[in-house]
PDB file of C-alpha atoms and ligand atoms in Angstrom:
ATOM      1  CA  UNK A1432      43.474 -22.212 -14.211  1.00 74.00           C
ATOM      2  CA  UNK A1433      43.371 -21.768 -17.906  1.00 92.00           C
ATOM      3  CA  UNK A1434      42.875 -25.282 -18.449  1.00 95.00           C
ATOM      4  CA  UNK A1435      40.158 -24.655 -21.280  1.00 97.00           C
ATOM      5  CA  UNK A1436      41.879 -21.460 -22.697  1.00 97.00           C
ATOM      6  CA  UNK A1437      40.790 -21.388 -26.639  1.00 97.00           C
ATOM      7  CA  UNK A1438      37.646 -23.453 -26.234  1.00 98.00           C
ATOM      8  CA  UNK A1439      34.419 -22.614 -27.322  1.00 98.00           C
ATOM      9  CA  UNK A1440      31.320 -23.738 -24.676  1.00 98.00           C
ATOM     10  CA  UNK A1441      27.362 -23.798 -25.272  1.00 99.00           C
ATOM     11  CA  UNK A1442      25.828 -24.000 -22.024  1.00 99.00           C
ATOM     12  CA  UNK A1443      22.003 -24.507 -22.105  1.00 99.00           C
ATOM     13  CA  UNK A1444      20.354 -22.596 -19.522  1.00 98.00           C
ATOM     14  CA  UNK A1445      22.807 -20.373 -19.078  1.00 98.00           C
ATOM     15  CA  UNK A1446      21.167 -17.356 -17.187  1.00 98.00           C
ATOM     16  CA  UNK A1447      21.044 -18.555 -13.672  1.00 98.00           C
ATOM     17  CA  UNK A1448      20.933 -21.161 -10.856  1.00 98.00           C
ATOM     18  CA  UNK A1449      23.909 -24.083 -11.680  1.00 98.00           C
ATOM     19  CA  UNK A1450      23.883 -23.314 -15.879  1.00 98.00           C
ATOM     20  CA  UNK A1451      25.207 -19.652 -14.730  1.00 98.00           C
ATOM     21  CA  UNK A1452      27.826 -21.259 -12.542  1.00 98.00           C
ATOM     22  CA  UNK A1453      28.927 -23.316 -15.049  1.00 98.00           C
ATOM     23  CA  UNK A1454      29.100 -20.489 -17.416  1.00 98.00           C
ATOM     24  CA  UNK A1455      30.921 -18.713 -15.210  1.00 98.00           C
ATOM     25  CA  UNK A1456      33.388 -21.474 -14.436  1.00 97.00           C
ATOM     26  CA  UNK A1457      33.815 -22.847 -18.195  1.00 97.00           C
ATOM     27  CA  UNK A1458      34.748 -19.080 -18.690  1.00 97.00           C
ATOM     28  CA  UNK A1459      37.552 -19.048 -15.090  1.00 97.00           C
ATOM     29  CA  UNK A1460      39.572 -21.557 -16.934  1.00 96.00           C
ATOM     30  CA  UNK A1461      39.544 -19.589 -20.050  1.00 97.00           C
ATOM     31  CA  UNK A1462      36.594 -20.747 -22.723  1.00 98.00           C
ATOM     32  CA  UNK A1463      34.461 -18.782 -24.459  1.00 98.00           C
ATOM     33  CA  UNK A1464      31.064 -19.511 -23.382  1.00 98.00           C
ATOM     34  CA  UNK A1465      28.279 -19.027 -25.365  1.00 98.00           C
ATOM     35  CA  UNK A1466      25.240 -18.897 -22.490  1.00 98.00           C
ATOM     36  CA  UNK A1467      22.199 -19.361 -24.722  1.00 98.00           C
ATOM     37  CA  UNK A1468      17.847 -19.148 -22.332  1.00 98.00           C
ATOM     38  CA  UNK A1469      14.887 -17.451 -23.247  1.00 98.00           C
ATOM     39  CA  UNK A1470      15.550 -14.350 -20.920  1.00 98.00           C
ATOM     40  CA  UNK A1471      18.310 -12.064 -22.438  1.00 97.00           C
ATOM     41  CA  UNK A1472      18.221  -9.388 -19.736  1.00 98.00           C
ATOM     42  CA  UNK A1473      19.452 -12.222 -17.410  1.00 98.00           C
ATOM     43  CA  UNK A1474      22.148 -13.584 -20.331  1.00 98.00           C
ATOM     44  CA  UNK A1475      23.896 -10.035 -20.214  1.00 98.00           C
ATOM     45  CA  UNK A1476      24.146  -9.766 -16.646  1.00 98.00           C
ATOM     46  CA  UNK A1477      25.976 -13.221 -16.657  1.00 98.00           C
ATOM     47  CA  UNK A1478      28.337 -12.066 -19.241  1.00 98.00           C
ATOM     48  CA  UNK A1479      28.470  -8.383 -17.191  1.00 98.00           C
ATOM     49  CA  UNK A1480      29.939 -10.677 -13.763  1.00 97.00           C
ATOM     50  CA  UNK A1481      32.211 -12.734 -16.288  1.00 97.00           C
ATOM     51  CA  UNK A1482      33.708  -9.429 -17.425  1.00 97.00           C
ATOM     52  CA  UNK A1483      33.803  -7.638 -14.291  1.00 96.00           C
ATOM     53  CA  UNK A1484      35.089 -10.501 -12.504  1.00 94.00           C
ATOM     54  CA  UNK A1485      37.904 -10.443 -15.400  1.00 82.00           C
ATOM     55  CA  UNK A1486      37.650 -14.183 -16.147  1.00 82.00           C
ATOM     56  CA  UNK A1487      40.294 -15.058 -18.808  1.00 93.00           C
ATOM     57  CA  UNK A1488      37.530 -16.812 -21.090  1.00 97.00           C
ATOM     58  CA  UNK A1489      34.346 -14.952 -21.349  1.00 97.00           C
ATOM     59  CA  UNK A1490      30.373 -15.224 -21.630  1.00 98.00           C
ATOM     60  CA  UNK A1491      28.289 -14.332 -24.912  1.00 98.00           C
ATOM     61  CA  UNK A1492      24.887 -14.138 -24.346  1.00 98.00           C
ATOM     62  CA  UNK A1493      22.311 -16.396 -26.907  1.00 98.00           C
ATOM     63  CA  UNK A1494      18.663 -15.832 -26.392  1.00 98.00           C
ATOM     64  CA  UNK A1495      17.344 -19.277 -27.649  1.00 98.00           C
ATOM     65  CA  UNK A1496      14.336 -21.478 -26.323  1.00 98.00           C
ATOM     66  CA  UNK A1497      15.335 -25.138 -26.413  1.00 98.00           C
ATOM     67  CA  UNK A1498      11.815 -25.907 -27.667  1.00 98.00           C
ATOM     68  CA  UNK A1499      12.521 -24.792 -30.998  1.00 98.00           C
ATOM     69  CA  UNK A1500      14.319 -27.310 -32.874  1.00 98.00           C
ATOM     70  CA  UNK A1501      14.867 -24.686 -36.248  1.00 98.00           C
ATOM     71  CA  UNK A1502      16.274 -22.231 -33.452  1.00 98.00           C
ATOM     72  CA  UNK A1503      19.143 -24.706 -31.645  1.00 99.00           C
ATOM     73  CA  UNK A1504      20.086 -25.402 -35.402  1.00 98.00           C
ATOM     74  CA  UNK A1505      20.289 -21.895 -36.076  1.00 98.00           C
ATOM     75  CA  UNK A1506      22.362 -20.889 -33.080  1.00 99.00           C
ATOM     76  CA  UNK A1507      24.833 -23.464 -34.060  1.00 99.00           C
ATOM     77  CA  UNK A1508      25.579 -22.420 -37.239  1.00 98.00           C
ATOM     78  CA  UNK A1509      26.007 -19.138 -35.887  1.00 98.00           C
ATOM     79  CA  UNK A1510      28.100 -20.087 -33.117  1.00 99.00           C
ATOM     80  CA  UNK A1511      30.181 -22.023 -35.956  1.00 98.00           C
ATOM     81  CA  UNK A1512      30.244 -19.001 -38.200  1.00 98.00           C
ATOM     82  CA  UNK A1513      31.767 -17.245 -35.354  1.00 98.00           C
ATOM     83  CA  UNK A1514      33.934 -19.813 -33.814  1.00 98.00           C
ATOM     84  CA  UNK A1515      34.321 -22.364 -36.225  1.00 98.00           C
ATOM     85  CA  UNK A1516      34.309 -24.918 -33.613  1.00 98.00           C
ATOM     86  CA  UNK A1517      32.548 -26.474 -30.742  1.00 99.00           C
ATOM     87  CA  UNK A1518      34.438 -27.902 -27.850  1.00 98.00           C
ATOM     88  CA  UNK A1519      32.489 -28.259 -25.187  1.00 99.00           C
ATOM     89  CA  UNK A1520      28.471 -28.955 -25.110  1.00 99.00           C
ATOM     90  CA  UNK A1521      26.205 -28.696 -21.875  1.00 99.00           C
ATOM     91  CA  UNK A1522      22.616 -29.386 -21.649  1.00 99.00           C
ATOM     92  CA  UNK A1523      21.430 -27.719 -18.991  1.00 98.00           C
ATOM     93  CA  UNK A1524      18.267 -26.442 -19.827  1.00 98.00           C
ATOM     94  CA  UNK A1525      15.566 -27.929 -17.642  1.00 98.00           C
ATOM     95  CA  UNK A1526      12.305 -27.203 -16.035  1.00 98.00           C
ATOM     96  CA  UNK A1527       9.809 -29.016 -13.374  1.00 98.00           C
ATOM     97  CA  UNK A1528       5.860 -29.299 -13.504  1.00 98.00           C
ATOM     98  CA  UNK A1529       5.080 -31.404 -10.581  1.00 96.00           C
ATOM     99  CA  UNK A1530       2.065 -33.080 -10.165  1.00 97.00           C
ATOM    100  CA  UNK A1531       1.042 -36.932  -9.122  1.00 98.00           C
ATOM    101  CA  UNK A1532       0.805 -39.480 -11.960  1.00 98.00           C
ATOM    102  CA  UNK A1533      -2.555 -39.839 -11.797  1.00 98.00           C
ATOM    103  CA  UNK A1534      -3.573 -36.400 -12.119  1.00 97.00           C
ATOM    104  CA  UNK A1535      -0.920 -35.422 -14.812  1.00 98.00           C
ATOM    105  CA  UNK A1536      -1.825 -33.309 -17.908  1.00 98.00           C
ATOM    106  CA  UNK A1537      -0.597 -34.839 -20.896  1.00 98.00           C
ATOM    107  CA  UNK A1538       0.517 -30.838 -21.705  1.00 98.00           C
ATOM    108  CA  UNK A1539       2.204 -31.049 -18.099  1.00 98.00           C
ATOM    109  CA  UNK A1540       4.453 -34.334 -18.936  1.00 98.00           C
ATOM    110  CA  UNK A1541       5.281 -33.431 -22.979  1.00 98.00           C
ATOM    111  CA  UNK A1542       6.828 -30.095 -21.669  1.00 98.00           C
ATOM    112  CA  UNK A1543       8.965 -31.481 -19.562  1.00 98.00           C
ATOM    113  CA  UNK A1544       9.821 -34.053 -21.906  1.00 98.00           C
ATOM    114  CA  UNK A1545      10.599 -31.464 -24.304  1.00 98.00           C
ATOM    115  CA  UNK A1546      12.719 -28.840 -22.619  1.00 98.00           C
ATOM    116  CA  UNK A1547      14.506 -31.574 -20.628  1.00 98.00           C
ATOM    117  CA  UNK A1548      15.160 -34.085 -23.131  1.00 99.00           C
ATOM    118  CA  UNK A1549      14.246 -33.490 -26.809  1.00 98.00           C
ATOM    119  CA  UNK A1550      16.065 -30.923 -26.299  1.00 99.00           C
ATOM    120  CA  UNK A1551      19.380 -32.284 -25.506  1.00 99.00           C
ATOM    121  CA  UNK A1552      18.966 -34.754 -28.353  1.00 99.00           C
ATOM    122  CA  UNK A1553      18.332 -31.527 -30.773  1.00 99.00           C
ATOM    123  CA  UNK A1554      21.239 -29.732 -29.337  1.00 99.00           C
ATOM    124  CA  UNK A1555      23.425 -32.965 -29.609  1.00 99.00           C
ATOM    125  CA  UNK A1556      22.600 -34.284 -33.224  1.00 98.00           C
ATOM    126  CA  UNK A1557      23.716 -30.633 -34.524  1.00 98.00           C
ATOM    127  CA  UNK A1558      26.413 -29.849 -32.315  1.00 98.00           C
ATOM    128  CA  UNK A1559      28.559 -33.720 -32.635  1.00 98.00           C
ATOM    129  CA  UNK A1560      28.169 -33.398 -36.343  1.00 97.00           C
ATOM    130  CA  UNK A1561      30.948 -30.612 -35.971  1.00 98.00           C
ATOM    131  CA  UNK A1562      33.011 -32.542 -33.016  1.00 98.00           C
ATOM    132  CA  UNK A1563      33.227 -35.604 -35.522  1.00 98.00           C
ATOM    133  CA  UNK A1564      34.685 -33.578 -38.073  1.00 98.00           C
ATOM    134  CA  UNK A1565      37.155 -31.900 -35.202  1.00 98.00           C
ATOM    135  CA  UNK A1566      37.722 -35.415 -33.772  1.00 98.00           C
ATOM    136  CA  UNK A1567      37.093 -33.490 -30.021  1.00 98.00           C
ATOM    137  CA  UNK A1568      34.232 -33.117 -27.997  1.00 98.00           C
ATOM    138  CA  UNK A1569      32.543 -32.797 -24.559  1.00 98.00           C
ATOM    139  CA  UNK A1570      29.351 -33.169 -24.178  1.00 99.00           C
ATOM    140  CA  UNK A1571      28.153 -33.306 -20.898  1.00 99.00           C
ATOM    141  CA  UNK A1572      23.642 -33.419 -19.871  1.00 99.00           C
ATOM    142  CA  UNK A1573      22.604 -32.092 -16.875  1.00 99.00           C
ATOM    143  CA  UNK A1574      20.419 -34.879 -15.254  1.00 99.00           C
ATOM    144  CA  UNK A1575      19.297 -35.559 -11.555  1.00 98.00           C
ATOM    145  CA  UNK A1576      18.886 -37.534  -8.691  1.00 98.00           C
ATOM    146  CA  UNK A1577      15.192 -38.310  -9.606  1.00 98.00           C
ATOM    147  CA  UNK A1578      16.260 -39.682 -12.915  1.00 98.00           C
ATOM    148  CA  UNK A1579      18.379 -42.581 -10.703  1.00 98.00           C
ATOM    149  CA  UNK A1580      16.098 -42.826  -7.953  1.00 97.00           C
ATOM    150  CA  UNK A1581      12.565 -41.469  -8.942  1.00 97.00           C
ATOM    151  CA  UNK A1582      10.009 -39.025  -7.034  1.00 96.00           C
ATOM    152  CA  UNK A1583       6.602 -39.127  -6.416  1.00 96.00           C
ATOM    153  CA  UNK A1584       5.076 -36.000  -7.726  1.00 96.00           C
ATOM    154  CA  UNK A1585       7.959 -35.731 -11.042  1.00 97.00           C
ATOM    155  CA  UNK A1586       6.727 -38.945 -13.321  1.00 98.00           C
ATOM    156  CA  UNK A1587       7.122 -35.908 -15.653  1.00 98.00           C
ATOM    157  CA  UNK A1588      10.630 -34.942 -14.558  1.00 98.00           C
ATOM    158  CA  UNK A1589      12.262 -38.257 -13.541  1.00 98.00           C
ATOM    159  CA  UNK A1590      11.528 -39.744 -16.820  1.00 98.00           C
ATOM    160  CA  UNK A1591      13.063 -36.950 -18.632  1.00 99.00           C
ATOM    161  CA  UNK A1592      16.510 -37.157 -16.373  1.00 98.00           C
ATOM    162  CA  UNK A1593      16.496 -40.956 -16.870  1.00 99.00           C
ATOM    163  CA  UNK A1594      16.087 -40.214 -20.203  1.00 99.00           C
ATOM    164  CA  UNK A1595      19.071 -38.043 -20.463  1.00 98.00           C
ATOM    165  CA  UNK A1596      20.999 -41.239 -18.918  1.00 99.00           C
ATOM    166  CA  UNK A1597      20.347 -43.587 -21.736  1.00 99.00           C
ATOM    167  CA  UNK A1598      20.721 -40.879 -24.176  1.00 99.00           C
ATOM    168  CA  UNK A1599      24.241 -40.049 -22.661  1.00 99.00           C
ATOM    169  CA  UNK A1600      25.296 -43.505 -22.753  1.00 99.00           C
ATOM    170  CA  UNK A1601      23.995 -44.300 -26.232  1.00 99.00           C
ATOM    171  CA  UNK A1602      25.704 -41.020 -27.411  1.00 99.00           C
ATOM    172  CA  UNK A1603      28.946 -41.920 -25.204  1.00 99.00           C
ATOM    173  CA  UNK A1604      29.029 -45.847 -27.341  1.00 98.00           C
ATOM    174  CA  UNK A1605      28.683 -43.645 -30.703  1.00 98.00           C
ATOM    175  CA  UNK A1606      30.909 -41.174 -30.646  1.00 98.00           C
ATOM    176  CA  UNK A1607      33.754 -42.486 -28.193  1.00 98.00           C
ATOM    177  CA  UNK A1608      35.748 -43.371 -31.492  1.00 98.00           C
ATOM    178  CA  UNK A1609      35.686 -39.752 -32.633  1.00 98.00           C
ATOM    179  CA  UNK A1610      37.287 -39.094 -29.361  1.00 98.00           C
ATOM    180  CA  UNK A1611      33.744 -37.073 -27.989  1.00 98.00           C
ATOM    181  CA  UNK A1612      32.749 -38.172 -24.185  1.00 99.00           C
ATOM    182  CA  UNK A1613      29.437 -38.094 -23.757  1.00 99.00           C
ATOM    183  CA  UNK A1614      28.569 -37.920 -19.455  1.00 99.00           C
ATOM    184  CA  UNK A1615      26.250 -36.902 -17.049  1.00 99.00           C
ATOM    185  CA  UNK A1616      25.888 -34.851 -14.020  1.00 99.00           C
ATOM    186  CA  UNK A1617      22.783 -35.919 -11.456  1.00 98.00           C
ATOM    187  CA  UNK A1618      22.778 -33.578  -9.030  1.00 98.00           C
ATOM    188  CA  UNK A1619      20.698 -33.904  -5.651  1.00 98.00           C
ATOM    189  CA  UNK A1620      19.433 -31.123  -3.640  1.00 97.00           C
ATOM    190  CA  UNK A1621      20.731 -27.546  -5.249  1.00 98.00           C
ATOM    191  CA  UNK A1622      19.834 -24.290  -3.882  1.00 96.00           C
ATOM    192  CA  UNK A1623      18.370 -22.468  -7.253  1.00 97.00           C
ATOM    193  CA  UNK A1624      15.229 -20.615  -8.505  1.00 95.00           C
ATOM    194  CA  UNK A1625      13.973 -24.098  -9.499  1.00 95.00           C
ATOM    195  CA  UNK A1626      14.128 -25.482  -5.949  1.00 94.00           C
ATOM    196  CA  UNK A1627      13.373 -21.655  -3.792  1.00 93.00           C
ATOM    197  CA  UNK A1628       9.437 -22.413  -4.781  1.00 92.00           C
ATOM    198  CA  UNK A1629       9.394 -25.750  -2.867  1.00 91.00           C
ATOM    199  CA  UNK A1630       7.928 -25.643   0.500  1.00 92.00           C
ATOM    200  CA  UNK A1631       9.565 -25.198   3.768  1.00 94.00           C
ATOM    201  CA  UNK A1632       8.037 -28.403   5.005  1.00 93.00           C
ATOM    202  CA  UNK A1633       9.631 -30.270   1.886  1.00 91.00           C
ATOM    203  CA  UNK A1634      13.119 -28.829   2.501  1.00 94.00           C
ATOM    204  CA  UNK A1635      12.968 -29.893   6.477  1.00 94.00           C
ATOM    205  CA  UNK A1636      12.150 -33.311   4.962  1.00 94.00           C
ATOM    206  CA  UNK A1637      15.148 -33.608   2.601  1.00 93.00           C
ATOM    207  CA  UNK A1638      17.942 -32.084   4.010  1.00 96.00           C
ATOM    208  CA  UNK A1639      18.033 -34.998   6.995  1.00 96.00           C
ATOM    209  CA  UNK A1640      18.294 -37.029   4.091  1.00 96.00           C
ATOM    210  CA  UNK A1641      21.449 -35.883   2.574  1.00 98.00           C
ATOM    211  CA  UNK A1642      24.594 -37.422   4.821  1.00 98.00           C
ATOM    212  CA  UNK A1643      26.338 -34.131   3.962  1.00 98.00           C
ATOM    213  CA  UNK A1644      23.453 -32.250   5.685  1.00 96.00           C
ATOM    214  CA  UNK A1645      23.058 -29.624   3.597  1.00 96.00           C
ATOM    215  CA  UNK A1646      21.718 -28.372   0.138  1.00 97.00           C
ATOM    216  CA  UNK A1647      24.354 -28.265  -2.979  1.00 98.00           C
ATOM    217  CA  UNK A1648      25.050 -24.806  -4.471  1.00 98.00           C
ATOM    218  CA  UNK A1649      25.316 -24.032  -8.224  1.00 98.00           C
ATOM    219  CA  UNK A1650      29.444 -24.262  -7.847  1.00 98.00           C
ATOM    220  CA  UNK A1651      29.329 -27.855  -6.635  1.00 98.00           C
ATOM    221  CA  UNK A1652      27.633 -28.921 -10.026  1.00 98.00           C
ATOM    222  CA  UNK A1653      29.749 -26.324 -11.742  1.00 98.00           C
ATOM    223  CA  UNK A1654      32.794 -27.927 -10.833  1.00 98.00           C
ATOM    224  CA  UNK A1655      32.162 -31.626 -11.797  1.00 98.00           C
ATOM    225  CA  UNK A1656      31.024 -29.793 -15.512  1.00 98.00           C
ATOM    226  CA  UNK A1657      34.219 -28.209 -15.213  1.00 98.00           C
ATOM    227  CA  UNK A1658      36.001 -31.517 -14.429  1.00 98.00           C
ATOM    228  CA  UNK A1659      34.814 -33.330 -17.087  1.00 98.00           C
ATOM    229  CA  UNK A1660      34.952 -30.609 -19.881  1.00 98.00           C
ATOM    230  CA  UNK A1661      38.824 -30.828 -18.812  1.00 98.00           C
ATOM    231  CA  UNK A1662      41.410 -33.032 -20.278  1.00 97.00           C
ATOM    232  CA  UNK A1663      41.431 -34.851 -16.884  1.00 97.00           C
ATOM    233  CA  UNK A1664      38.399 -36.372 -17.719  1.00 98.00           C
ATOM    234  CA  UNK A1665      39.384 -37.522 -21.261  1.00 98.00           C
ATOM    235  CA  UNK A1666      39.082 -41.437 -20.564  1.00 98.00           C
ATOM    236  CA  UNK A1667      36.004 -41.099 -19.004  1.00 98.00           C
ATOM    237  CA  UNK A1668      32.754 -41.077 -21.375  1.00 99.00           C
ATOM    238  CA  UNK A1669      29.214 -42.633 -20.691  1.00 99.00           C
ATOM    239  CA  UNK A1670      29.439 -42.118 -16.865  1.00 98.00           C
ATOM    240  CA  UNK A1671      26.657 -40.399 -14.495  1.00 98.00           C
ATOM    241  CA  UNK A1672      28.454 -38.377 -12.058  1.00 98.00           C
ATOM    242  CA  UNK A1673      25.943 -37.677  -8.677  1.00 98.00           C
ATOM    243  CA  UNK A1674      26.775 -34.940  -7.193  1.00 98.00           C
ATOM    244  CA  UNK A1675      24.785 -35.324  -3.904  1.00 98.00           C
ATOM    245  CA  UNK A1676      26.054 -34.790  -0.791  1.00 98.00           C
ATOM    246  CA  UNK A1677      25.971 -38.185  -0.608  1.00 98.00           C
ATOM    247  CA  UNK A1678      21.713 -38.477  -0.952  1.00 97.00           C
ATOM    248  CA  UNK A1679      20.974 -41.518  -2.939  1.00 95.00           C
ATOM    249  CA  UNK A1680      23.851 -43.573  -2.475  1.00 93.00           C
TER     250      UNK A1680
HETATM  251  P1  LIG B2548      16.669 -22.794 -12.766  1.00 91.86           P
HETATM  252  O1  LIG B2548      17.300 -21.899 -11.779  1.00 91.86           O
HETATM  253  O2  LIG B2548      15.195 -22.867 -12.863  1.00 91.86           O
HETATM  254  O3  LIG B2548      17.271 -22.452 -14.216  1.00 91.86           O
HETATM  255  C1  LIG B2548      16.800 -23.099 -15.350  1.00 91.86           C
HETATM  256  C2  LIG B2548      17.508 -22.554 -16.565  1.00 91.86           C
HETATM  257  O4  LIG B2548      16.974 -23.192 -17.728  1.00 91.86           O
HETATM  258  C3  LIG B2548      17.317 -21.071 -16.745  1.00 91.86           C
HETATM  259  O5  LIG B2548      18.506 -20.495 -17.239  1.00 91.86           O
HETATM  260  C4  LIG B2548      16.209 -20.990 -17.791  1.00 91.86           C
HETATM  261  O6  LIG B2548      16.326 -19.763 -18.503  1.00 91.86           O
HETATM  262  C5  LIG B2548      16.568 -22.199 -18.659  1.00 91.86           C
HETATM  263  N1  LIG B2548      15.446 -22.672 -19.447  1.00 91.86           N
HETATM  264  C6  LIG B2548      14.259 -23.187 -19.020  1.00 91.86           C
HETATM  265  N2  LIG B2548      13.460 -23.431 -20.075  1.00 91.86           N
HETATM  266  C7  LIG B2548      14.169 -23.088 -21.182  1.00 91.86           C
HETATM  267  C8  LIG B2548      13.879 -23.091 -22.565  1.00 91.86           C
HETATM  268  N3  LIG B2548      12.697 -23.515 -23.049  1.00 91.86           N
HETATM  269  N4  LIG B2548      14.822 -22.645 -23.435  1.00 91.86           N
HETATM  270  C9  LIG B2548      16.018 -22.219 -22.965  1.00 91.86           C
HETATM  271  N5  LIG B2548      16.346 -22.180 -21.674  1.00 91.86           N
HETATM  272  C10 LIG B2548      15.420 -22.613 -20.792  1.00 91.86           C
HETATM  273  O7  LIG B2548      17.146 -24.312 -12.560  1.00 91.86           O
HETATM  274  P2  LIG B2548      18.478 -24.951 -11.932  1.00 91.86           P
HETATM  275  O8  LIG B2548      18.144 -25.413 -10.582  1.00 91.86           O
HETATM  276  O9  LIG B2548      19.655 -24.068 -12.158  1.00 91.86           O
HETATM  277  O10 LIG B2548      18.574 -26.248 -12.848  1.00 91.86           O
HETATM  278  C11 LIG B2548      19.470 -26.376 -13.935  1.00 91.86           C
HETATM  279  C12 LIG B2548      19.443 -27.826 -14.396  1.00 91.86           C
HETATM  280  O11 LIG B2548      19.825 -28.670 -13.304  1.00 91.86           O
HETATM  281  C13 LIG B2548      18.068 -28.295 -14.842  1.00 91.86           C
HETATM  282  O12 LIG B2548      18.186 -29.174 -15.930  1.00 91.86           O
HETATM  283  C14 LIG B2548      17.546 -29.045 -13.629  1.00 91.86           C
HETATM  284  O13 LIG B2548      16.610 -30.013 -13.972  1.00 91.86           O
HETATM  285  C15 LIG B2548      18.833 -29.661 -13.105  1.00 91.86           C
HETATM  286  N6  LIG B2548      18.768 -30.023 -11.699  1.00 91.86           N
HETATM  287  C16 LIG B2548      18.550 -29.095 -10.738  1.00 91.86           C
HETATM  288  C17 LIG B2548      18.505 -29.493  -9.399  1.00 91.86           C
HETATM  289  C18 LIG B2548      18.274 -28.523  -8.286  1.00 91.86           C
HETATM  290  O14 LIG B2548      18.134 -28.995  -7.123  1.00 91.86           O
HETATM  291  N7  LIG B2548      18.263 -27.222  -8.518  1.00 91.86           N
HETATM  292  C19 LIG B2548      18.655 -30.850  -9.071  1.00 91.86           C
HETATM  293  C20 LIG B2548      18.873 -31.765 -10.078  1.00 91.86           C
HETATM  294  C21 LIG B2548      18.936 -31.352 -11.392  1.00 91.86           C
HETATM  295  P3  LIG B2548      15.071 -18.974 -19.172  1.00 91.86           P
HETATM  296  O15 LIG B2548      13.911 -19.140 -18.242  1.00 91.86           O
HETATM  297  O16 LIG B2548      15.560 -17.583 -19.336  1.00 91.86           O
HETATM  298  O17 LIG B2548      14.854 -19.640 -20.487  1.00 91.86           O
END
């Protein structure tokens, strides 16, 4: 249970859907999480449910928009000045603006390259410069089935989440002497703010889809996070973990 007791976490995205369950998970086994989104109203009321659920770790809100490259470097120094470490990293963060190809914005497809995946890189480059010194470090990117398989209608989105899969295993090749991993999580079909806006019609459509019949929740991705932040996972590094229900094998 306490299997991450004394660690220090940065989730991305922190204030709901899956980055709240892994906040709350990280913080079950006993890390301190540092849950850093735009919305801080949402951030408390994460790290409200971590206390009264009387998790051993705990939840510290960070308002921060991944966007802002001076702002990620900022909230790791200050999560350094408090903590003086860094265990665990998760890029989370992530949004969608669907659209077909051919009628994309340019504004639609840089936005989604930048919260998604310039991003992670930003977070990354400041946050491994501290796990090199420590010789430890998890670092774990939240992709997604579209990444691996693409979708018509998220040119935007898939190429961000493939992306994040080079990234991870170019990150995973550099750092694996310092004894960092470096993995991802693609997740299929989770029930979350991000995925409530799609239409009926599209949700009939995919669920026959998944062999498991039926949508992921937040604690399904939560737990493979939790899995590889874990010393369990400590020979594993450069992997992309799909967490499916068994969609796009
Ligand atoms: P969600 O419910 O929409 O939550 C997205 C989170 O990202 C929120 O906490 C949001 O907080 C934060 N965020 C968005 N833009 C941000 C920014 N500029 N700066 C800081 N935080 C930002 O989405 P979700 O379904 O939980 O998805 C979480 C991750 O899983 C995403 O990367 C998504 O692509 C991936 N994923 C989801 C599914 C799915 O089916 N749900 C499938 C595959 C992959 P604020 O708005 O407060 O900033």
């Amino acid at each position: 249970m306490n299997e991450l007791a004394g660690q220090v976490a940065v989730v991305t995205g922190g204030s709901q859907g899956i980055g709240k369950a892994i906040c709350l998970m990280l913080a079950r086994q006993g890390a301190t999480v540092v849950a850093c989104a735009r919305k801080v109203e949402k951030l408390q009321a994460v790290a409200e449910e971590a206390a009264k659920q009387c998790l051993s770790g705990k939840v510290q809100p960070y308002p921060l928009d991944v966007t802002d490259r001076e702002a990620i470097d900022k909230m790791v120094e200050d999560v350094i000045a408090q903590h003086s470490k860094i265990d665990v990293l998760v890029n989370n963060a992530g949004i969608t603006k669907d659209g077909l190809m051919l009628n994309m914005e340019d504004e639609q497809f840089e936005a989604v390259l930048t919260t998604n995946l310039r991003s992670a890189f930003w977070t990354v480059r400041a946050v491994s410069k501290y796990m090199v010194r420590a010789r430890f470090g998890r670092i774990i990117n939240i992709s997604s089935v579209s990444g691996v398989m693409g979708n018509a209608g998220q040119s935007n989105y898939a190429a961000s989440k493939a992306g994040l899969i080079g990234f991870t295993k170019s990150v995973a090749k550099e750092l694996a002497k310092r004894n960092i991993t470096c993995n991802a999580i693609a997740p299929g079909f989770v029930m979350t703010e991000m995925t409530d806006v799609l239409p009926e019609k599209v949700k009939e459509i995919v669920k026959p889809l998944i062999p498991m019949n039926r949508f992921g929740e937040p604690d399904d991705i939560a737990s493979a996070a939790a899995f590889l932040a874990g010393s369990g996972a400590k020979y594993i590094t450069g992997q992309v973990l799909v967490v499916d229900g068994g969609l796009c094998m």
